[in-house]
Amino acid sequence: IIPGQDTHMNLSATILLAFGMSMDAFAASIGKGATLHKPKFSEAVRTGLIFGVIETLTPLVGWGLGMLASQFVLEWNHWIAFILLVFLGGRMIVEGVRGDSDEACDAPRRHGFWLLVTTAFATSLDAMAVGVGLAFLQVSIVTTALAIGCATFLMSTLGIMVGRFIGPLLGKRAEILGGIVLIGIGSEILWSHFAG
């Protein structure tokens, strides 16, 4: 590899990778925003920060494991993400169906910290696998991880605000739709792994 060549390739490739990695978080946060009652911008930023920080850390963890040549992450990350997202999505669907008769104003104004952390972790496991792969390339992992984190912060914050407008149109069905989106993300992660 020619010295300096990787940094030249890096800018456009890193931006594309960063926004590609943030798409799952974007879809999940639209679902999260739709289930809230008129979420404030501060809640969108809070969600964006949680998703962004976790999405910054997971490729670093993956990179560290990659440096140890760990096959565990590559063999199991898709299953862990799938199970977590199906569990979270199923829970949202059950709550949406159960609360179908309730008033829309019963919707929470914010999501619990650990619910957001779990969702963020589940949607960021593909970034951990990417981190494992990056360990075998000449790239600046810190720069790449920060770019992924920043893109995820922006897209998750935007997702909550998009969800804010979709939520009132869907009512309690928003929670069911949000659950279906999470299960869809989990299934897509699993499918893309086996499809190669």
mmCIF file of C-alpha atoms in Angstrom:
data_model
loop_
_atom_site.group_PDB
_atom_site.id
_atom_site.type_symbol
_atom_site.label_atom_id
_atom_site.label_comp_id
_atom_site.label_asym_id
_atom_site.label_seq_id
_atom_site.Cartn_x
_atom_site.Cartn_y
_atom_site.Cartn_z
ATOM 1 C CA ILE A 1 0.000 0.000 0.000
ATOM 2 C CA ILE A 2 1.341 3.425 -0.965
ATOM 3 C CA PRO A 3 1.838 5.607 2.126
ATOM 4 C CA GLY A 4 -0.891 8.219 2.410
ATOM 5 C CA GLN A 5 -3.093 6.510 -0.155
ATOM 6 C CA ASP A 6 -5.502 5.212 2.507
ATOM 7 C CA THR A 7 -6.143 8.732 3.844
ATOM 8 C CA HIS A 8 -6.958 9.936 0.322
ATOM 9 C CA MET A 9 -9.474 7.147 -0.154
ATOM 10 C CA ASN A 10 -10.732 7.700 3.345
ATOM 11 C CA LEU A 11 -12.774 10.900 3.109
ATOM 12 C CA SER A 12 -15.438 9.847 0.598
ATOM 13 C CA ALA A 13 -15.345 6.201 1.719
ATOM 14 C CA THR A 14 -15.606 7.179 5.404
ATOM 15 C CA ILE A 15 -18.562 9.521 4.774
ATOM 16 C CA LEU A 16 -20.373 6.824 2.764
ATOM 17 C CA LEU A 17 -19.614 4.209 5.422
ATOM 18 C CA ALA A 18 -20.696 6.547 8.244
ATOM 19 C CA PHE A 19 -24.091 7.335 6.706
ATOM 20 C CA GLY A 20 -24.566 3.714 5.631
ATOM 21 C CA MET A 21 -23.986 2.599 9.231
ATOM 22 C CA SER A 22 -26.432 5.238 10.545
ATOM 23 C CA MET A 23 -29.416 4.083 8.447
ATOM 24 C CA ASP A 24 -30.578 1.408 10.927
ATOM 25 C CA ALA A 25 -30.480 3.972 13.742
ATOM 26 C CA PHE A 26 -32.372 6.454 11.528
ATOM 27 C CA ALA A 27 -35.166 3.949 10.831
ATOM 28 C CA ALA A 28 -35.337 2.913 14.490
ATOM 29 C CA SER A 29 -35.465 6.523 15.721
ATOM 30 C CA ILE A 30 -38.331 7.379 13.330
ATOM 31 C CA GLY A 31 -40.246 4.546 15.030
ATOM 32 C CA LYS A 32 -39.217 5.820 18.465
ATOM 33 C CA GLY A 33 -40.250 9.405 17.619
ATOM 34 C CA ALA A 34 -43.620 8.270 16.237
ATOM 35 C CA THR A 35 -44.511 6.550 19.530
ATOM 36 C CA LEU A 36 -43.841 9.655 21.641
ATOM 37 C CA HIS A 37 -46.332 12.427 22.369
ATOM 38 C CA LYS A 38 -44.971 15.526 20.579
ATOM 39 C CA PRO A 39 -41.279 14.853 21.349
ATOM 40 C CA LYS A 40 -39.269 18.030 21.939
ATOM 41 C CA PHE A 41 -36.074 18.828 20.055
ATOM 42 C CA SER A 42 -34.162 18.217 23.315
ATOM 43 C CA GLU A 43 -35.493 14.620 23.341
ATOM 44 C CA ALA A 44 -34.401 14.207 19.718
ATOM 45 C CA VAL A 45 -30.893 15.442 20.623
ATOM 46 C CA ARG A 46 -30.822 13.158 23.700
ATOM 47 C CA THR A 47 -31.742 10.144 21.539
ATOM 48 C CA GLY A 48 -29.225 11.224 18.893
ATOM 49 C CA LEU A 49 -26.472 11.477 21.511
ATOM 50 C CA ILE A 50 -27.196 8.021 22.960
ATOM 51 C CA PHE A 51 -27.291 6.418 19.504
ATOM 52 C CA GLY A 52 -24.261 8.429 18.351
ATOM 53 C CA VAL A 53 -22.063 7.595 21.354
ATOM 54 C CA ILE A 54 -22.854 3.868 21.150
ATOM 55 C CA GLU A 55 -22.332 3.853 17.379
ATOM 56 C CA THR A 56 -18.935 5.512 17.959
ATOM 57 C CA LEU A 57 -17.877 2.936 20.564
ATOM 58 C CA THR A 58 -18.988 -0.277 18.823
ATOM 59 C CA PRO A 59 -16.610 -0.029 15.811
ATOM 60 C CA LEU A 60 -13.768 0.714 18.271
ATOM 61 C CA VAL A 61 -14.668 -2.438 20.230
ATOM 62 C CA GLY A 62 -14.916 -4.387 16.960
ATOM 63 C CA TRP A 63 -11.549 -3.019 15.839
ATOM 64 C CA GLY A 64 -9.971 -4.088 19.138
ATOM 65 C CA LEU A 65 -11.442 -7.575 18.747
ATOM 66 C CA GLY A 66 -10.295 -7.603 15.120
ATOM 67 C CA MET A 67 -6.760 -6.831 16.252
ATOM 68 C CA LEU A 68 -7.059 -9.932 18.432
ATOM 69 C CA ALA A 69 -8.348 -11.728 15.299
ATOM 70 C CA SER A 70 -11.568 -12.648 17.092
ATOM 71 C CA GLN A 71 -14.028 -14.647 14.989
ATOM 72 C CA PHE A 72 -16.642 -14.495 17.748
ATOM 73 C CA VAL A 73 -18.025 -11.070 16.727
ATOM 74 C CA LEU A 74 -18.305 -11.997 13.057
ATOM 75 C CA GLU A 75 -19.966 -15.332 13.895
ATOM 76 C CA TRP A 76 -22.472 -14.057 16.455
ATOM 77 C CA ASN A 77 -23.085 -10.299 16.043
ATOM 78 C CA HIS A 78 -25.919 -10.758 13.509
ATOM 79 C CA TRP A 79 -27.725 -13.257 15.777
ATOM 80 C CA ILE A 80 -27.386 -10.993 18.840
ATOM 81 C CA ALA A 81 -28.702 -7.981 16.846
ATOM 82 C CA PHE A 82 -31.563 -10.055 15.403
ATOM 83 C CA ILE A 83 -32.680 -11.427 18.807
ATOM 84 C CA LEU A 84 -32.469 -8.008 20.524
ATOM 85 C CA LEU A 85 -34.355 -6.191 17.756
ATOM 86 C CA VAL A 86 -37.061 -8.877 17.465
ATOM 87 C CA PHE A 87 -37.501 -8.751 21.258
ATOM 88 C CA LEU A 88 -37.733 -4.917 21.318
ATOM 89 C CA GLY A 89 -39.949 -4.837 18.219
ATOM 90 C CA GLY A 90 -42.243 -7.557 19.578
ATOM 91 C CA ARG A 91 -42.603 -5.648 22.822
ATOM 92 C CA MET A 92 -43.570 -2.477 20.935
ATOM 93 C CA ILE A 93 -46.142 -4.372 18.841
ATOM 94 C CA VAL A 94 -47.687 -5.961 21.969
ATOM 95 C CA GLU A 95 -47.864 -2.555 23.687
ATOM 96 C CA GLY A 96 -49.328 -0.986 20.536
ATOM 97 C CA VAL A 97 -52.037 -3.664 20.227
ATOM 98 C CA ARG A 98 -52.778 -3.607 23.972
ATOM 99 C CA GLY A 99 -53.007 0.184 24.015
ATOM 100 C CA ASP A 100 -55.080 0.441 20.834
ATOM 101 C CA SER A 101 -58.128 1.668 22.741
ATOM 102 C CA ASP A 102 -56.175 4.266 24.720
ATOM 103 C CA GLU A 103 -56.036 7.932 23.917
ATOM 104 C CA ALA A 104 -53.079 9.227 21.890
ATOM 105 C CA CYS A 105 -52.224 11.588 24.758
ATOM 106 C CA ASP A 106 -51.236 8.515 26.816
ATOM 107 C CA ALA A 107 -48.104 8.287 24.675
ATOM 108 C CA PRO A 108 -44.926 8.944 26.685
ATOM 109 C CA ARG A 109 -43.049 12.220 26.231
ATOM 110 C CA ARG A 110 -39.664 10.506 26.336
ATOM 111 C CA HIS A 111 -38.183 7.007 26.178
ATOM 112 C CA GLY A 112 -36.321 5.394 29.060
ATOM 113 C CA PHE A 113 -32.516 5.633 28.949
ATOM 114 C CA TRP A 114 -31.943 1.855 28.980
ATOM 115 C CA LEU A 115 -34.541 1.220 26.271
ATOM 116 C CA LEU A 116 -32.686 3.669 24.010
ATOM 117 C CA VAL A 117 -29.301 2.164 24.934
ATOM 118 C CA THR A 118 -30.533 -1.374 24.128
ATOM 119 C CA THR A 119 -32.028 -0.256 20.799
ATOM 120 C CA ALA A 120 -28.879 1.722 19.937
ATOM 121 C CA PHE A 121 -26.669 -1.254 20.821
ATOM 122 C CA ALA A 122 -28.765 -3.645 18.716
ATOM 123 C CA THR A 123 -28.703 -1.351 15.671
ATOM 124 C CA SER A 124 -24.954 -0.714 16.043
ATOM 125 C CA LEU A 125 -23.743 -4.328 16.108
ATOM 126 C CA ASP A 126 -23.144 -4.178 12.350
ATOM 127 C CA ALA A 127 -20.769 -1.260 13.062
ATOM 128 C CA MET A 128 -18.901 -3.550 15.469
ATOM 129 C CA ALA A 129 -18.508 -6.123 12.691
ATOM 130 C CA VAL A 130 -17.280 -3.344 10.378
ATOM 131 C CA GLY A 131 -14.755 -2.430 13.070
ATOM 132 C CA VAL A 132 -13.456 -6.019 13.027
ATOM 133 C CA GLY A 133 -12.995 -5.722 9.250
ATOM 134 C CA LEU A 134 -11.282 -2.318 9.549
ATOM 135 C CA ALA A 135 -8.648 -3.853 11.823
ATOM 136 C CA PHE A 136 -7.222 -5.556 8.717
ATOM 137 C CA LEU A 137 -7.058 -2.314 6.679
ATOM 138 C CA GLN A 138 -4.884 0.766 6.983
ATOM 139 C CA VAL A 139 -7.497 3.210 8.228
ATOM 140 C CA SER A 140 -7.706 5.595 11.150
ATOM 141 C CA ILE A 141 -10.215 3.753 13.346
ATOM 142 C CA VAL A 142 -10.771 6.762 15.656
ATOM 143 C CA THR A 143 -11.612 9.050 12.709
ATOM 144 C CA THR A 144 -13.874 6.404 11.175
ATOM 145 C CA ALA A 145 -15.643 5.683 14.492
ATOM 146 C CA LEU A 146 -16.171 9.422 15.129
ATOM 147 C CA ALA A 147 -17.571 9.871 11.609
ATOM 148 C CA ILE A 148 -19.994 6.961 12.142
ATOM 149 C CA GLY A 149 -20.989 8.409 15.538
ATOM 150 C CA CYS A 150 -21.557 11.927 14.151
ATOM 151 C CA ALA A 151 -23.606 10.638 11.204
ATOM 152 C CA THR A 152 -25.677 8.496 13.585
ATOM 153 C CA PHE A 153 -26.220 11.453 15.935
ATOM 154 C CA LEU A 154 -27.507 13.591 13.022
ATOM 155 C CA MET A 155 -29.685 10.854 11.523
ATOM 156 C CA SER A 156 -31.161 9.709 14.868
ATOM 157 C CA THR A 157 -31.987 13.294 15.888
ATOM 158 C CA LEU A 158 -33.603 13.828 12.471
ATOM 159 C CA GLY A 159 -35.412 10.480 12.797
ATOM 160 C CA ILE A 160 -37.095 11.482 16.070
ATOM 161 C CA MET A 161 -38.306 14.753 14.505
ATOM 162 C CA VAL A 162 -39.596 12.915 11.406
ATOM 163 C CA GLY A 163 -41.348 10.494 13.772
ATOM 164 C CA ARG A 164 -42.909 13.454 15.602
ATOM 165 C CA PHE A 165 -44.852 14.341 12.433
ATOM 166 C CA ILE A 166 -45.673 10.752 11.498
ATOM 167 C CA GLY A 167 -46.847 9.812 15.021
ATOM 168 C CA PRO A 168 -50.049 11.922 15.177
ATOM 169 C CA LEU A 169 -51.104 10.594 11.746
ATOM 170 C CA LEU A 170 -50.746 6.978 12.883
ATOM 171 C CA GLY A 171 -51.922 7.264 16.498
ATOM 172 C CA LYS A 172 -51.304 4.070 18.505
ATOM 173 C CA ARG A 173 -50.538 2.239 15.234
ATOM 174 C CA ALA A 174 -47.202 4.103 15.336
ATOM 175 C CA GLU A 175 -46.003 1.756 18.080
ATOM 176 C CA ILE A 176 -46.986 -1.313 16.043
ATOM 177 C CA LEU A 177 -45.272 0.162 12.964
ATOM 178 C CA GLY A 178 -42.185 1.022 15.033
ATOM 179 C CA GLY A 179 -42.049 -2.578 16.268
ATOM 180 C CA ILE A 180 -42.363 -3.918 12.722
ATOM 181 C CA VAL A 181 -39.501 -1.584 11.637
ATOM 182 C CA LEU A 182 -37.219 -2.938 14.417
ATOM 183 C CA ILE A 183 -38.032 -6.555 13.497
ATOM 184 C CA GLY A 184 -37.441 -5.643 9.843
ATOM 185 C CA ILE A 185 -34.019 -4.166 10.687
ATOM 186 C CA GLY A 186 -33.122 -7.313 12.649
ATOM 187 C CA SER A 187 -34.248 -9.574 9.793
ATOM 188 C CA GLU A 188 -32.323 -7.475 7.258
ATOM 189 C CA ILE A 189 -29.116 -7.752 9.354
ATOM 190 C CA LEU A 190 -29.548 -11.542 9.509
ATOM 191 C CA TRP A 191 -30.442 -11.860 5.823
ATOM 192 C CA SER A 192 -27.542 -9.684 4.629
ATOM 193 C CA HIS A 193 -25.138 -11.838 6.692
ATOM 194 C CA PHE A 194 -26.299 -15.090 5.109
ATOM 195 C CA ALA A 195 -26.648 -13.522 1.661
ATOM 196 C CA GLY A 196 -22.992 -12.537 1.961
#
